[in-house]
Amino acid sequence: MFEIAYSWFSRWLNASSQRDGAFSILFAILGICAWYAWVNRKSSKPIAPLPPGPRGLPIVGYLPFLGFDNLHHAFTDLAGAYGPIYKLWLGSKLTIVISSPSLVKEAVRDHDVAFSERDPSIAARVITFGANNIVFDSYSSPSWRNKRRILATDMLSNANLNAFYGLRREKVMKTVWDVYKNVGKPFDIGELAFLTTINATIGMMWGGKHRGREVAKIEGHFKDLSSQIMVLLARPNISDVFPSLARFDMQGIEREMKKILQSFNQLFDSVIELRDNAASEKEKVDGMSGQKSDFLQILLGLHNDSEDSATSFTMKHIKGILMDILVGGTDTTSTMTEWVMADLMQHPEKMEKVMKELCDVVGLNNTVEEFHLPSLSYLNAVIKESFRMHPPLPLLFPRCCGQSLTLGGYTIPKGSRVFLNMWSINMDPNIWDNPSKFQPERFLNDTDKFDFRGNDFRYLPFGAGRRMCPGLSLGEKMLALLLASLLHSFEWKLPQGTELELSSKFGLVVKKKIPLRLIPVPRLTNPKLYKE
Ligand code: HEM
């Protein structure tokens, strides 16, 4: 038996050279068949469908049905019919709207990179020097990373924010003094908050001194200019949804935005020129701001026109960042001040609790300081509740999907515009008890859980993920100091014959439709406390 096997094996070995060729061919054929079967198996795997959504008209899609009065409300109504993820065509743009915490989490945590792109409109590109700011620059652009790092770590570092506390306090106290001088007269709370915030912001950016008449003149128009920007940014533009028609600028949005840009450009050129012409280095650093190093000084110190896009930091980048801070940082904070005051006026029993807390923590013989703020737990809960009911950016800033992927079982194609409808989540009765009721107490027991830091996907007033707001700390500090000071220094009353209402006006930042006007009555025991 052994011999037979041996002889068979030796014959096989002798013939192996002929067999080698045959075996190679056989293996090649088997390999090709296996590969073919594998490829076929992959491609026959069902591709996830697009999300459901309403039918629109040919060419214009769902645009004519949206009614852009309060886009976040319209999107919420559609979620009722199509669920927490749906699509709609706005002209030629595929738009995806997401409105559940688990899907928001999938988008901004699990697929954070893919959803970190933006898709700026024409108006947004114009006003940001060609998307050279942070808000609208592409995530994949090396300059976005660089700019965001400069803003978050160089300009808004804790040390810098602490160094600017004196300035914030000075501007808030100036407002309190201005109000005190006019007690008995009604004040537009949104305007008051805007002026305070813009004065503090300008102080941090390039200081208040030696600005020149030209700069002061443009600064005087800031409120109008920034309101116009917010409205134009939110207005649907035919040029965006039909790019082939962009050159006609049929609604004149691009033209209007270019006019506003001119004012800002002139302002930035003037302050930069003034800084460049400052006689000495010492004057450059101290003269404009009275602070150790203002934002403009930091930015100009980093200016370079290098060819390398990863390290270059051009004048357009500098102006883009200044624009983000001026427009993005001030309108949000002042709008929120007005909403909180309106909510408290609507609920006198909550207002009373806030006033009592201020008496207990600060005392009527004292003015509010930043160190008091963490102890004002009821006021902090009120602020959180107002953020829930009136987030200034209810749809955050729209994202764009950077690569095709599957989310919630649906395909999201590359290039789709994605809205995260946080307002809809904030008002969802499955998530919040009695969501249309103003109830700050819901935030009292769980202070860590509902912070603003983007960790709880039910509550994201400052966004989440790589695109989350880098101005959170500054916004939070400014808002709390201003509110606490206004509420501690005065009792506020509605002018006789007026009624309070809480309807909103849509823009990129959602404001109160009818400005809140209130009459102050002094509360502090010593009139000297009102002096700046
Ligand atoms: C109450 C005040 C503020 C609120 C409610 C707010 C809210 C937001 C929100 C919701 C976003 C979008 C986040 C996302 O897409 O996930 C954002 C982005 C941004 N915010 Fe704020 N913000 C405030 C104050 C500020 C301040 C004071 C600054 C600057 C000093 C600032 C600068 C920015 C910038 C540059 C971005 C874009 C970030 C990026 O795209 O990488 N914000 N903010």
PDB file of N, CA, C and O and ligand atoms in Angstrom, residues 118 134-135 144 148 151 156 324-325 329 332-333 387 392-393 396-397 399 461-464 467 469-471 474-475, ligand 1:
ATOM      1  N   ARG A 118     -19.935  73.525   6.049  1.00  0.00           N
ATOM      2  CA  ARG A 118     -20.989  74.524   5.919  1.00  0.00           C
ATOM      3  C   ARG A 118     -21.265  74.713   4.425  1.00  0.00           C
ATOM      4  O   ARG A 118     -20.443  74.334   3.582  1.00  0.00           O
ATOM      5  N   ILE A 134     -14.901  82.472  10.441  1.00  0.00           N
ATOM      6  CA  ILE A 134     -14.900  81.110  11.005  1.00  0.00           C
ATOM      7  C   ILE A 134     -16.238  80.433  10.726  1.00  0.00           C
ATOM      8  O   ILE A 134     -16.292  79.288  10.297  1.00  0.00           O
ATOM      9  N   VAL A 135     -17.336  81.181  10.941  1.00  0.00           N
ATOM     10  CA  VAL A 135     -18.674  80.578  10.871  1.00  0.00           C
ATOM     11  C   VAL A 135     -18.908  79.862   9.532  1.00  0.00           C
ATOM     12  O   VAL A 135     -19.421  78.751   9.508  1.00  0.00           O
ATOM     13  N   TRP A 144      -9.493  77.469   8.413  1.00  0.00           N
ATOM     14  CA  TRP A 144     -10.585  77.421   9.416  1.00  0.00           C
ATOM     15  C   TRP A 144     -10.016  76.995  10.772  1.00  0.00           C
ATOM     16  O   TRP A 144     -10.267  77.609  11.805  1.00  0.00           O
ATOM     17  N   ARG A 148      -9.996  79.314  14.049  1.00  0.00           N
ATOM     18  CA  ARG A 148     -10.769  78.885  15.217  1.00  0.00           C
ATOM     19  C   ARG A 148      -9.857  78.782  16.448  1.00  0.00           C
ATOM     20  O   ARG A 148     -10.212  79.168  17.547  1.00  0.00           O
ATOM     21  N   LEU A 151      -9.076  82.277  17.739  1.00  0.00           N
ATOM     22  CA  LEU A 151     -10.187  82.877  18.493  1.00  0.00           C
ATOM     23  C   LEU A 151     -10.364  82.173  19.847  1.00  0.00           C
ATOM     24  O   LEU A 151     -10.442  82.819  20.892  1.00  0.00           O
ATOM     25  N   LEU A 156      -9.933  84.316  23.275  1.00  0.00           N
ATOM     26  CA  LEU A 156     -10.962  84.083  24.304  1.00  0.00           C
ATOM     27  C   LEU A 156     -10.480  83.123  25.396  1.00  0.00           C
ATOM     28  O   LEU A 156     -11.281  82.402  25.982  1.00  0.00           O
ATOM     29  N   ASP A 324     -17.155  88.058  12.715  1.00  0.00           N
ATOM     30  CA  ASP A 324     -17.806  87.023  13.537  1.00  0.00           C
ATOM     31  C   ASP A 324     -18.093  87.543  14.940  1.00  0.00           C
ATOM     32  O   ASP A 324     -19.173  87.328  15.494  1.00  0.00           O
ATOM     33  N   ILE A 325     -17.091  88.230  15.511  1.00  0.00           N
ATOM     34  CA  ILE A 325     -17.252  88.681  16.893  1.00  0.00           C
ATOM     35  C   ILE A 325     -18.277  89.810  16.965  1.00  0.00           C
ATOM     36  O   ILE A 325     -19.169  89.817  17.817  1.00  0.00           O
ATOM     37  N   GLY A 329     -21.342  87.667  17.860  1.00  0.00           N
ATOM     38  CA  GLY A 329     -21.229  87.669  19.316  1.00  0.00           C
ATOM     39  C   GLY A 329     -22.177  88.627  20.002  1.00  0.00           C
ATOM     40  O   GLY A 329     -22.596  88.392  21.131  1.00  0.00           O
ATOM     41  N   THR A 332     -26.553  87.836  19.354  1.00  0.00           N
ATOM     42  CA  THR A 332     -27.039  86.674  20.113  1.00  0.00           C
ATOM     43  C   THR A 332     -27.219  87.049  21.584  1.00  0.00           C
ATOM     44  O   THR A 332     -28.265  86.780  22.177  1.00  0.00           O
ATOM     45  N   THR A 333     -26.197  87.692  22.159  1.00  0.00           N
ATOM     46  CA  THR A 333     -26.234  88.001  23.595  1.00  0.00           C
ATOM     47  C   THR A 333     -27.345  89.003  23.909  1.00  0.00           C
ATOM     48  O   THR A 333     -28.106  88.831  24.869  1.00  0.00           O
ATOM     49  N   PHE A 387     -33.397  80.015  27.195  1.00  0.00           N
ATOM     50  CA  PHE A 387     -32.645  79.442  26.062  1.00  0.00           C
ATOM     51  C   PHE A 387     -33.416  78.267  25.454  1.00  0.00           C
ATOM     52  O   PHE A 387     -33.367  78.035  24.261  1.00  0.00           O
ATOM     53  N   PRO A 392     -31.675  81.672  20.443  1.00  0.00           N
ATOM     54  CA  PRO A 392     -31.486  82.678  19.391  1.00  0.00           C
ATOM     55  C   PRO A 392     -31.185  82.036  18.031  1.00  0.00           C
ATOM     56  O   PRO A 392     -31.523  82.590  16.998  1.00  0.00           O
ATOM     57  N   LEU A 393     -30.542  80.857  18.044  1.00  0.00           N
ATOM     58  CA  LEU A 393     -30.290  80.155  16.775  1.00  0.00           C
ATOM     59  C   LEU A 393     -30.998  78.796  16.835  1.00  0.00           C
ATOM     60  O   LEU A 393     -30.378  77.765  17.101  1.00  0.00           O
ATOM     61  N   LEU A 396     -29.442  76.221  14.750  1.00  0.00           N
ATOM     62  CA  LEU A 396     -27.987  76.419  14.794  1.00  0.00           C
ATOM     63  C   LEU A 396     -27.568  77.134  13.499  1.00  0.00           C
ATOM     64  O   LEU A 396     -28.376  77.850  12.923  1.00  0.00           O
ATOM     65  N   PHE A 397     -26.317  76.953  13.048  1.00  0.00           N
ATOM     66  CA  PHE A 397     -25.984  77.400  11.695  1.00  0.00           C
ATOM     67  C   PHE A 397     -26.095  76.161  10.818  1.00  0.00           C
ATOM     68  O   PHE A 397     -25.576  75.102  11.194  1.00  0.00           O
ATOM     69  N   ARG A 399     -25.643  73.062   8.566  1.00  0.00           N
ATOM     70  CA  ARG A 399     -24.455  72.261   8.226  1.00  0.00           C
ATOM     71  C   ARG A 399     -24.593  71.777   6.791  1.00  0.00           C
ATOM     72  O   ARG A 399     -25.662  71.867   6.177  1.00  0.00           O
ATOM     73  N   PRO A 461     -28.107  75.052  23.047  1.00  0.00           N
ATOM     74  CA  PRO A 461     -28.233  76.447  22.581  1.00  0.00           C
ATOM     75  C   PRO A 461     -26.955  76.993  21.951  1.00  0.00           C
ATOM     76  O   PRO A 461     -27.008  77.973  21.216  1.00  0.00           O
ATOM     77  N   PHE A 462     -25.806  76.373  22.247  1.00  0.00           N
ATOM     78  CA  PHE A 462     -24.548  76.829  21.645  1.00  0.00           C
ATOM     79  C   PHE A 462     -24.012  75.804  20.647  1.00  0.00           C
ATOM     80  O   PHE A 462     -22.855  75.849  20.260  1.00  0.00           O
ATOM     81  N   GLY A 463     -24.851  74.854  20.229  1.00  0.00           N
ATOM     82  CA  GLY A 463     -24.418  73.849  19.261  1.00  0.00           C
ATOM     83  C   GLY A 463     -23.596  72.755  19.924  1.00  0.00           C
ATOM     84  O   GLY A 463     -23.524  72.660  21.155  1.00  0.00           O
ATOM     85  N   ALA A 464     -22.974  71.915  19.077  1.00  0.00           N
ATOM     86  CA  ALA A 464     -22.168  70.799  19.594  1.00  0.00           C
ATOM     87  C   ALA A 464     -21.164  70.378  18.532  1.00  0.00           C
ATOM     88  O   ALA A 464     -21.282  70.752  17.362  1.00  0.00           O
ATOM     89  N   ARG A 467     -18.046  72.221  15.410  1.00  0.00           N
ATOM     90  CA  ARG A 467     -18.505  73.546  15.007  1.00  0.00           C
ATOM     91  C   ARG A 467     -19.190  74.290  16.144  1.00  0.00           C
ATOM     92  O   ARG A 467     -19.821  75.322  15.925  1.00  0.00           O
ATOM     93  N   CYS A 469     -20.106  76.623  19.309  1.00  0.00           N
ATOM     94  CA  CYS A 469     -19.762  78.036  19.479  1.00  0.00           C
ATOM     95  C   CYS A 469     -18.484  78.211  20.315  1.00  0.00           C
ATOM     96  O   CYS A 469     -18.444  77.783  21.467  1.00  0.00           O
ATOM     97  N   PRO A 470     -17.466  78.879  19.760  1.00  0.00           N
ATOM     98  CA  PRO A 470     -16.253  79.116  20.552  1.00  0.00           C
ATOM     99  C   PRO A 470     -16.394  80.324  21.483  1.00  0.00           C
ATOM    100  O   PRO A 470     -15.518  80.565  22.306  1.00  0.00           O
ATOM    101  N   GLY A 471     -17.532  81.068  21.348  1.00  0.00           N
ATOM    102  CA  GLY A 471     -17.708  82.264  22.180  1.00  0.00           C
ATOM    103  C   GLY A 471     -18.577  82.008  23.395  1.00  0.00           C
ATOM    104  O   GLY A 471     -19.030  82.958  24.045  1.00  0.00           O
ATOM    105  N   LEU A 474     -17.641  83.729  26.840  1.00  0.00           N
ATOM    106  CA  LEU A 474     -17.840  85.172  26.808  1.00  0.00           C
ATOM    107  C   LEU A 474     -19.333  85.496  26.787  1.00  0.00           C
ATOM    108  O   LEU A 474     -19.813  86.347  27.553  1.00  0.00           O
ATOM    109  N   GLY A 475     -20.090  84.798  25.911  1.00  0.00           N
ATOM    110  CA  GLY A 475     -21.532  85.046  25.808  1.00  0.00           C
ATOM    111  C   GLY A 475     -22.217  84.814  27.143  1.00  0.00           C
ATOM    112  O   GLY A 475     -23.024  85.622  27.600  1.00  0.00           O
TER     113      GLY A 475
HETATM  114  C1  HEM B   1     -25.594  84.115  23.879  1.00  0.00           C
HETATM  115  C2  HEM B   1     -24.574  84.118  23.082  1.00  0.00           C
HETATM  116  C3  HEM B   1     -24.315  83.154  21.953  1.00  0.00           C
HETATM  117  C4  HEM B   1     -25.071  82.124  21.458  1.00  0.00           C
HETATM  118  C5  HEM B   1     -26.437  81.669  21.918  1.00  0.00           C
HETATM  119  C6  HEM B   1     -24.307  81.508  20.383  1.00  0.00           C
HETATM  120  C7  HEM B   1     -24.739  80.419  19.655  1.00  0.00           C
HETATM  121  C8  HEM B   1     -24.012  79.825  18.633  1.00  0.00           C
HETATM  122  C9  HEM B   1     -24.445  78.667  17.894  1.00  0.00           C
HETATM  123  C10 HEM B   1     -25.746  77.914  18.110  1.00  0.00           C
HETATM  124  C11 HEM B   1     -23.488  78.398  16.969  1.00  0.00           C
HETATM  125  C12 HEM B   1     -23.536  77.276  15.911  1.00  0.00           C
HETATM  126  C13 HEM B   1     -22.975  76.019  16.488  1.00  0.00           C
HETATM  127  C14 HEM B   1     -23.151  74.809  15.596  1.00  0.00           C
HETATM  128  O1  HEM B   1     -23.270  74.933  14.370  1.00  0.00           O
HETATM  129  O2  HEM B   1     -23.151  73.710  16.176  1.00  0.00           O
HETATM  130  C15 HEM B   1     -22.442  79.372  17.124  1.00  0.00           C
HETATM  131  C16 HEM B   1     -21.290  79.401  16.369  1.00  0.00           C
HETATM  132  C17 HEM B   1     -20.337  80.382  16.491  1.00  0.00           C
HETATM  133  N1  HEM B   1     -20.291  81.393  17.438  1.00  0.00           N
HETATM  134 FE1  HEM B   1     -21.652  81.727  18.894  1.00  0.00          FE
HETATM  135  N2  HEM B   1     -23.123  82.175  20.245  1.00  0.00           N
HETATM  136  C18 HEM B   1     -23.073  83.178  21.183  1.00  0.00           C
HETATM  137  C19 HEM B   1     -22.033  84.059  21.415  1.00  0.00           C
HETATM  138  C20 HEM B   1     -20.883  84.111  20.667  1.00  0.00           C
HETATM  139  C21 HEM B   1     -19.787  85.012  20.912  1.00  0.00           C
HETATM  140  C22 HEM B   1     -19.710  86.008  22.078  1.00  0.00           C
HETATM  141  C23 HEM B   1     -18.856  84.792  19.924  1.00  0.00           C
HETATM  142  C24 HEM B   1     -17.508  85.433  19.694  1.00  0.00           C
HETATM  143  C25 HEM B   1     -16.881  86.233  20.468  1.00  0.00           C
HETATM  144  C26 HEM B   1     -19.376  83.741  19.062  1.00  0.00           C
HETATM  145  C27 HEM B   1     -18.733  83.235  17.958  1.00  0.00           C
HETATM  146  C28 HEM B   1     -19.166  82.142  17.218  1.00  0.00           C
HETATM  147  C29 HEM B   1     -18.444  81.600  16.079  1.00  0.00           C
HETATM  148  C30 HEM B   1     -17.131  82.133  15.493  1.00  0.00           C
HETATM  149  C31 HEM B   1     -19.170  80.487  15.627  1.00  0.00           C
HETATM  150  C32 HEM B   1     -18.835  79.563  14.461  1.00  0.00           C
HETATM  151  C33 HEM B   1     -18.057  78.334  14.905  1.00  0.00           C
HETATM  152  C34 HEM B   1     -17.666  77.438  13.729  1.00  0.00           C
HETATM  153  O3  HEM B   1     -18.385  77.395  12.745  1.00  0.00           O
HETATM  154  O4  HEM B   1     -16.620  76.800  13.836  1.00  0.00           O
HETATM  155  N3  HEM B   1     -20.592  83.346  19.552  1.00  0.00           N
HETATM  156  N4  HEM B   1     -22.778  80.232  18.155  1.00  0.00           N
END
